[in-house]
mmCIF file of C-alpha atoms in Angstrom:
data_model
loop_
_atom_site.group_PDB
_atom_site.id
_atom_site.type_symbol
_atom_site.label_atom_id
_atom_site.label_comp_id
_atom_site.label_asym_id
_atom_site.label_seq_id
_atom_site.Cartn_x
_atom_site.Cartn_y
_atom_site.Cartn_z
ATOM 1 C CA MET A 1 -9.212 -20.753 4.580
ATOM 2 C CA ARG A 2 -8.260 -20.800 8.420
ATOM 3 C CA HIS A 3 -5.211 -18.355 8.111
ATOM 4 C CA LEU A 4 -7.683 -16.034 6.700
ATOM 5 C CA VAL A 5 -10.126 -16.243 9.407
ATOM 6 C CA MET A 6 -6.962 -16.043 12.147
ATOM 7 C CA ILE A 7 -6.080 -12.419 10.337
ATOM 8 C CA ALA A 8 -9.737 -11.397 10.909
ATOM 9 C CA GLY A 9 -9.578 -12.296 14.276
ATOM 10 C CA ALA A 10 -6.125 -10.532 14.953
ATOM 11 C CA ALA A 11 -7.677 -7.450 13.997
ATOM 12 C CA ILE A 12 -10.705 -7.723 16.878
ATOM 13 C CA ALA A 13 -8.120 -8.838 19.169
ATOM 14 C CA ALA A 14 -6.221 -5.781 18.888
ATOM 15 C CA ALA A 15 -9.107 -3.290 18.486
ATOM 16 C CA SER A 16 -10.493 -4.933 22.007
ATOM 17 C CA ALA A 17 -7.289 -4.060 23.098
ATOM 18 C CA LEU A 18 -7.397 -0.743 22.555
ATOM 19 C CA LEU A 19 -10.986 -0.399 23.807
ATOM 20 C CA ALA A 20 -9.634 -0.549 27.366
ATOM 21 C CA SER A 21 -8.120 3.585 26.990
ATOM 22 C CA ALA A 22 -10.916 4.318 24.637
ATOM 23 C CA ARG A 23 -14.671 5.350 25.559
ATOM 24 C CA PRO A 24 -16.990 2.160 25.200
ATOM 25 C CA ALA A 25 -18.199 0.799 21.823
ATOM 26 C CA ARG A 26 -22.114 1.947 21.064
ATOM 27 C CA ALA A 27 -23.759 -1.591 20.883
ATOM 28 C CA GLN A 28 -24.713 -2.973 17.764
ATOM 29 C CA THR A 29 -28.106 -4.829 16.905
ATOM 30 C CA GLY A 30 -30.153 -6.143 14.327
ATOM 31 C CA LEU A 31 -29.860 -7.485 11.040
ATOM 32 C CA SER A 32 -29.565 -6.104 7.918
ATOM 33 C CA ALA A 33 -29.485 -7.661 4.170
ATOM 34 C CA GLY A 34 -29.610 -6.334 0.362
ATOM 35 C CA VAL A 35 -29.081 -7.112 -3.320
ATOM 36 C CA GLU A 36 -27.684 -5.116 -6.184
ATOM 37 C CA ALA A 37 -26.940 -5.129 -9.706
ATOM 38 C CA ALA A 38 -24.447 -3.250 -11.175
ATOM 39 C CA THR A 39 -23.285 -2.187 -14.219
ATOM 40 C CA ASP A 40 -19.268 -3.131 -13.219
ATOM 41 C CA GLU A 41 -18.008 -4.618 -9.693
ATOM 42 C CA ALA A 42 -14.951 -2.126 -9.511
ATOM 43 C CA ARG A 43 -12.792 -1.641 -6.268
ATOM 44 C CA ARG A 44 -10.053 0.727 -6.038
ATOM 45 C CA GLY A 45 -10.603 1.884 -9.150
ATOM 46 C CA ILE A 46 -9.851 -1.345 -11.310
ATOM 47 C CA SER A 47 -12.766 -3.934 -12.592
ATOM 48 C CA TRP A 48 -13.231 -7.257 -10.660
ATOM 49 C CA SER A 49 -15.806 -8.483 -13.118
ATOM 50 C CA GLU A 50 -13.779 -8.228 -16.672
ATOM 51 C CA ASN A 51 -16.339 -4.749 -17.012
ATOM 52 C CA ARG A 52 -19.400 -6.399 -17.113
ATOM 53 C CA ALA A 53 -22.640 -6.726 -15.040
ATOM 54 C CA ALA A 54 -22.515 -8.497 -11.693
ATOM 55 C CA LEU A 55 -24.904 -9.317 -8.994
ATOM 56 C CA SER A 56 -24.005 -9.378 -5.487
ATOM 57 C CA ALA A 57 -26.068 -10.344 -1.960
ATOM 58 C CA ASP A 58 -24.976 -9.104 1.356
ATOM 59 C CA ALA A 59 -25.935 -9.090 5.528
ATOM 60 C CA ALA A 60 -24.268 -7.852 8.341
ATOM 61 C CA ALA A 61 -25.295 -7.969 11.768
ATOM 62 C CA GLY A 62 -24.626 -7.080 14.984
ATOM 63 C CA PHE A 63 -23.518 -8.582 18.701
ATOM 64 C CA GLY A 64 -22.742 -5.687 21.148
ATOM 65 C CA PRO A 65 -19.648 -4.429 20.233
ATOM 66 C CA VAL A 66 -18.802 -6.623 17.203
ATOM 67 C CA ASP A 67 -19.868 -6.547 13.513
ATOM 68 C CA ALA A 68 -19.973 -8.979 11.038
ATOM 69 C CA SER A 69 -20.897 -8.744 7.192
ATOM 70 C CA ALA A 70 -20.768 -11.014 4.212
ATOM 71 C CA ARG A 71 -21.052 -10.228 0.608
ATOM 72 C CA VAL A 72 -20.886 -12.737 -2.677
ATOM 73 C CA VAL A 73 -20.083 -10.932 -5.810
ATOM 74 C CA THR A 74 -20.116 -12.637 -9.078
ATOM 75 C CA LEU A 75 -17.020 -12.108 -11.051
ATOM 76 C CA ARG A 76 -17.992 -13.569 -14.593
ATOM 77 C CA GLY A 77 -14.771 -15.329 -14.494
ATOM 78 C CA SER A 78 -12.195 -12.785 -13.880
ATOM 79 C CA SER A 79 -8.881 -12.811 -15.494
ATOM 80 C CA ARG A 80 -7.625 -10.727 -13.039
ATOM 81 C CA HIS A 81 -8.594 -13.471 -10.169
ATOM 82 C CA GLY A 82 -7.700 -16.639 -11.883
ATOM 83 C CA ASP A 83 -11.466 -16.874 -13.750
ATOM 84 C CA ALA A 84 -13.243 -16.867 -10.631
ATOM 85 C CA ASP A 85 -16.772 -17.000 -11.239
ATOM 86 C CA THR A 86 -17.763 -15.485 -7.391
ATOM 87 C CA VAL A 87 -15.834 -13.639 -4.316
ATOM 88 C CA ALA A 88 -17.531 -13.884 -0.812
ATOM 89 C CA ASP A 89 -16.119 -11.031 1.459
ATOM 90 C CA ILE A 90 -16.357 -12.197 5.486
ATOM 91 C CA ALA A 91 -15.510 -9.319 7.479
ATOM 92 C CA LEU A 92 -15.210 -8.903 11.957
ATOM 93 C CA GLY A 93 -15.341 -5.360 12.800
ATOM 94 C CA THR A 94 -15.393 -3.199 15.955
ATOM 95 C CA GLY A 95 -15.713 0.600 16.808
ATOM 96 C CA TRP A 96 -15.414 3.291 19.555
ATOM 97 C CA ASP A 97 -15.594 6.798 19.738
ATOM 98 C CA LEU A 98 -13.104 9.180 20.871
ATOM 99 C CA GLY A 99 -14.381 12.382 21.393
ATOM 100 C CA ALA A 100 -16.640 13.309 18.102
ATOM 101 C CA ILE A 101 -14.208 10.999 15.886
ATOM 102 C CA ARG A 102 -15.610 7.387 15.259
ATOM 103 C CA VAL A 103 -12.692 4.882 14.858
ATOM 104 C CA ARG A 104 -12.961 1.341 13.429
ATOM 105 C CA ALA A 105 -10.765 -1.682 13.277
ATOM 106 C CA GLY A 106 -11.661 -4.933 11.512
ATOM 107 C CA GLY A 107 -10.644 -7.753 9.136
ATOM 108 C CA THR A 108 -11.638 -8.947 5.981
ATOM 109 C CA ALA A 109 -11.275 -12.787 4.217
ATOM 110 C CA HIS A 110 -11.648 -12.323 0.202
ATOM 111 C CA LEU A 111 -12.817 -16.185 -0.805
ATOM 112 C CA PHE A 112 -12.604 -17.101 -4.774
ATOM 113 C CA SER A 113 -14.611 -19.520 -5.959
ATOM 114 C CA GLY A 114 -14.495 -21.786 -9.047
ATOM 115 C CA ALA A 115 -10.436 -20.187 -9.412
ATOM 116 C CA ARG A 116 -7.727 -21.771 -10.802
ATOM 117 C CA GLY A 117 -5.081 -21.989 -8.317
ATOM 118 C CA LYS A 118 -5.492 -20.592 -4.513
ATOM 119 C CA MET A 119 -6.560 -17.083 -5.041
ATOM 120 C CA ASP A 120 -7.797 -16.653 -1.316
ATOM 121 C CA TYR A 121 -6.648 -13.277 0.681
ATOM 122 C CA GLY A 122 -6.877 -11.625 3.607
ATOM 123 C CA GLU A 123 -6.247 -8.086 4.841
ATOM 124 C CA VAL A 124 -6.791 -6.077 7.943
ATOM 125 C CA GLY A 125 -7.327 -2.162 8.379
ATOM 126 C CA ALA A 126 -8.610 0.964 10.417
ATOM 127 C CA SER A 127 -10.459 4.070 9.765
ATOM 128 C CA ALA A 128 -11.603 7.556 11.486
ATOM 129 C CA GLY A 129 -14.920 8.855 10.570
ATOM 130 C CA PHE A 130 -16.591 12.472 11.703
ATOM 131 C CA THR A 131 -19.974 13.332 11.064
ATOM 132 C CA PHE A 132 -21.366 17.481 10.743
ATOM 133 C CA GLY A 133 -24.694 17.819 9.965
ATOM 134 C CA PRO A 134 -25.378 15.689 6.287
ATOM 135 C CA LEU A 135 -21.635 15.765 5.907
ATOM 136 C CA GLN A 136 -19.561 12.443 6.883
ATOM 137 C CA VAL A 137 -15.938 12.257 6.443
ATOM 138 C CA THR A 138 -13.517 9.446 6.680
ATOM 139 C CA GLY A 139 -10.019 8.278 6.252
ATOM 140 C CA GLY A 140 -7.906 5.007 6.682
ATOM 141 C CA ALA A 141 -6.142 1.942 5.526
ATOM 142 C CA ASP A 142 -6.037 -1.356 4.707
ATOM 143 C CA TYR A 143 -3.240 -3.900 4.845
ATOM 144 C CA ALA A 144 -2.451 -7.086 3.340
ATOM 145 C CA PRO A 145 0.361 -8.978 4.498
ATOM 146 C CA SER A 146 2.539 -11.085 2.388
ATOM 147 C CA GLN A 147 0.874 -13.367 0.878
ATOM 148 C CA ASP A 148 1.474 -16.048 -2.004
ATOM 149 C CA ALA A 149 -1.797 -15.158 -3.456
ATOM 150 C CA ILE A 150 -1.252 -11.475 -4.246
ATOM 151 C CA GLY A 151 2.422 -11.905 -4.539
ATOM 152 C CA GLY A 152 3.722 -9.515 -1.886
ATOM 153 C CA ASP A 153 1.513 -7.025 0.299
ATOM 154 C CA ASN A 154 -0.632 -4.597 -0.489
ATOM 155 C CA LEU A 155 -1.355 -1.429 1.189
ATOM 156 C CA PHE A 156 -4.539 0.803 0.681
ATOM 157 C CA VAL A 157 -4.711 4.199 2.079
ATOM 158 C CA TYR A 158 -7.901 6.335 1.290
ATOM 159 C CA ALA A 159 -10.036 9.077 2.495
ATOM 160 C CA ALA A 160 -13.912 9.916 1.568
ATOM 161 C CA ALA A 161 -17.025 11.890 1.924
ATOM 162 C CA ASN A 162 -20.378 11.951 1.682
ATOM 163 C CA ALA A 163 -23.117 14.898 1.781
ATOM 164 C CA GLY A 164 -26.602 14.346 1.649
ATOM 165 C CA VAL A 165 -28.440 17.018 -0.437
ATOM 166 C CA PRO A 166 -30.819 18.813 2.486
ATOM 167 C CA GLY A 167 -34.364 18.740 1.357
ATOM 168 C CA THR A 168 -33.857 15.980 -1.264
ATOM 169 C CA PRO A 169 -33.425 11.894 -1.606
ATOM 170 C CA PHE A 170 -29.777 12.840 -3.336
ATOM 171 C CA THR A 171 -26.238 11.892 -1.316
ATOM 172 C CA VAL A 172 -23.395 13.245 -3.210
ATOM 173 C CA VAL A 173 -19.928 10.804 -2.764
ATOM 174 C CA ALA A 174 -16.460 11.068 -3.247
ATOM 175 C CA ASP A 175 -13.255 9.072 -2.914
ATOM 176 C CA ILE A 176 -9.891 9.208 -3.406
ATOM 177 C CA GLY A 177 -6.656 6.232 -2.963
ATOM 178 C CA ARG A 178 -3.833 5.100 -2.993
ATOM 179 C CA SER A 179 -2.185 1.416 -3.417
ATOM 180 C CA SER A 180 1.354 0.623 -2.391
ATOM 181 C CA GLY A 181 3.416 -2.252 -1.757
ATOM 182 C CA ASP A 182 6.416 -4.625 -1.726
ATOM 183 C CA ALA A 183 6.586 -7.734 -4.856
ATOM 184 C CA ASP A 184 8.098 -10.743 -3.719
ATOM 185 C CA ASP A 185 6.159 -12.273 -7.156
ATOM 186 C CA PRO A 186 5.756 -9.656 -9.894
ATOM 187 C CA VAL A 187 3.205 -11.523 -11.682
ATOM 188 C CA ARG A 188 1.372 -11.933 -8.831
ATOM 189 C CA ALA A 189 1.594 -8.286 -7.830
ATOM 190 C CA GLN A 190 -0.241 -7.372 -10.779
ATOM 191 C CA ARG A 191 -3.566 -8.762 -9.568
ATOM 192 C CA LEU A 192 -3.931 -5.895 -7.085
ATOM 193 C CA ARG A 193 -1.426 -3.387 -8.621
ATOM 194 C CA PRO A 194 -1.532 -3.572 -12.584
ATOM 195 C CA GLY A 195 1.451 -1.589 -13.522
ATOM 196 C CA GLY A 196 2.704 -0.870 -10.153
ATOM 197 C CA ASN A 197 1.382 1.717 -7.326
ATOM 198 C CA TYR A 198 -1.433 3.676 -8.755
ATOM 199 C CA SER A 199 -4.311 6.134 -7.246
ATOM 200 C CA ASN A 200 -7.736 5.846 -7.777
ATOM 201 C CA TRP A 201 -11.111 8.056 -7.422
ATOM 202 C CA ARG A 202 -14.556 7.675 -7.589
ATOM 203 C CA LEU A 203 -17.331 10.917 -7.712
ATOM 204 C CA GLY A 204 -20.636 9.773 -7.724
ATOM 205 C CA VAL A 205 -24.536 10.874 -7.002
ATOM 206 C CA GLU A 206 -27.233 8.298 -5.089
ATOM 207 C CA HIS A 207 -30.885 8.478 -4.776
ATOM 208 C CA ARG A 208 -32.673 6.780 -1.801
ATOM 209 C CA THR A 209 -36.061 6.176 -1.492
ATOM 210 C CA GLY A 210 -37.105 3.460 1.063
ATOM 211 C CA PRO A 211 -34.993 0.673 0.562
ATOM 212 C CA LEU A 212 -34.066 1.451 -3.128
ATOM 213 C CA THR A 213 -30.985 3.169 -4.239
ATOM 214 C CA LEU A 214 -30.218 4.100 -7.531
ATOM 215 C CA ALA A 215 -26.671 5.246 -8.018
ATOM 216 C CA ILE A 216 -24.083 6.680 -10.500
ATOM 217 C CA ASP A 217 -20.798 6.689 -10.350
ATOM 218 C CA TYR A 218 -17.885 7.862 -12.308
ATOM 219 C CA VAL A 219 -14.263 6.085 -11.396
ATOM 220 C CA GLY A 220 -10.685 6.338 -12.789
ATOM 221 C CA THR A 221 -7.056 5.395 -12.055
ATOM 222 C CA ASP A 222 -3.811 6.703 -13.101
ATOM 223 C CA ILE A 223 -2.804 3.292 -14.191
ATOM 224 C CA ASP A 224 -0.364 3.216 -17.003
ATOM 225 C CA ARG A 225 -1.465 0.072 -18.909
ATOM 226 C CA ARG A 226 1.699 -0.284 -20.547
ATOM 227 C CA ASP A 227 3.812 -0.996 -17.148
ATOM 228 C CA ALA A 228 0.947 -3.640 -16.933
ATOM 229 C CA PHE A 229 1.795 -7.233 -17.529
ATOM 230 C CA GLY A 230 0.998 -10.811 -17.186
ATOM 231 C CA PRO A 231 -2.492 -13.225 -16.859
ATOM 232 C CA PHE A 232 -3.545 -11.067 -13.496
ATOM 233 C CA ALA A 233 -3.110 -7.375 -14.481
ATOM 234 C CA ASP A 234 -5.889 -7.234 -16.538
ATOM 235 C CA ALA A 235 -5.070 -3.267 -17.372
ATOM 236 C CA ARG A 236 -7.551 -2.994 -20.455
ATOM 237 C CA HIS A 237 -10.301 -2.763 -17.338
ATOM 238 C CA ALA A 238 -8.365 -0.634 -14.997
ATOM 239 C CA GLY A 239 -9.305 2.952 -17.421
ATOM 240 C CA ASP A 240 -11.773 5.906 -16.466
ATOM 241 C CA ARG A 241 -15.569 4.856 -16.851
ATOM 242 C CA ILE A 242 -19.259 5.264 -15.757
ATOM 243 C CA ILE A 243 -20.512 2.898 -13.307
ATOM 244 C CA GLY A 244 -24.513 2.566 -12.559
ATOM 245 C CA ARG A 245 -25.778 0.457 -9.913
ATOM 246 C CA VAL A 246 -29.348 -0.578 -8.289
ATOM 247 C CA ARG A 247 -29.811 -2.176 -4.620
ATOM 248 C CA PHE A 248 -32.511 -2.801 -2.656
ATOM 249 C CA GLY A 249 -32.497 -3.110 0.971
ATOM 250 C CA LEU A 250 -34.119 -6.009 2.579
#
């Protein structure tokens, strides 16, 4: 776990150096939390919970220009992650303004419990976002350096947008991404890239009323299941599907 914390810390250090030439970060204060139930825990278009219902709890807090968050999710004995029961995502980040653009950088450690063997890994990321009225657009990249747990390195590049429908509690969300990388261990590399490099997409609608959010998403990938192999690929849970979510903010 120590090297994962170091990865997150390195991202914060790099971001802090950039702050010297950018506008000071907006102060972040307060604590937020929530619980969620979903019909599947899907990330980057592939299931992390065997295409079965998942429960999660999350919390986030700000400390001046730095923010920290934690999310724990049930994985239902996910074969993708060595039959892990849960994953905890621990993240540190910071952000600053470059004109109308909001830039962020940070790192995340993914810590698995109940897994066979060492499944933990870490990644760093950066993004830039722009808000225009009810429309928010974000683009960025997350990079996991070469690690034994994922059989090499992994780069995820993405673009996302969401727009509130004026006069209604509905928000339309959409995103698209591309996962690529080099494989030192072709079997382990199937864990995050079943079948090799691939693209994913999502289109959804959220209904927010007070602390309650109801959402439905269509997610998909261009993964060719015939190219996936080994115990971590779980390619049968990488196809197009509909996912429902219910979240209650605390």
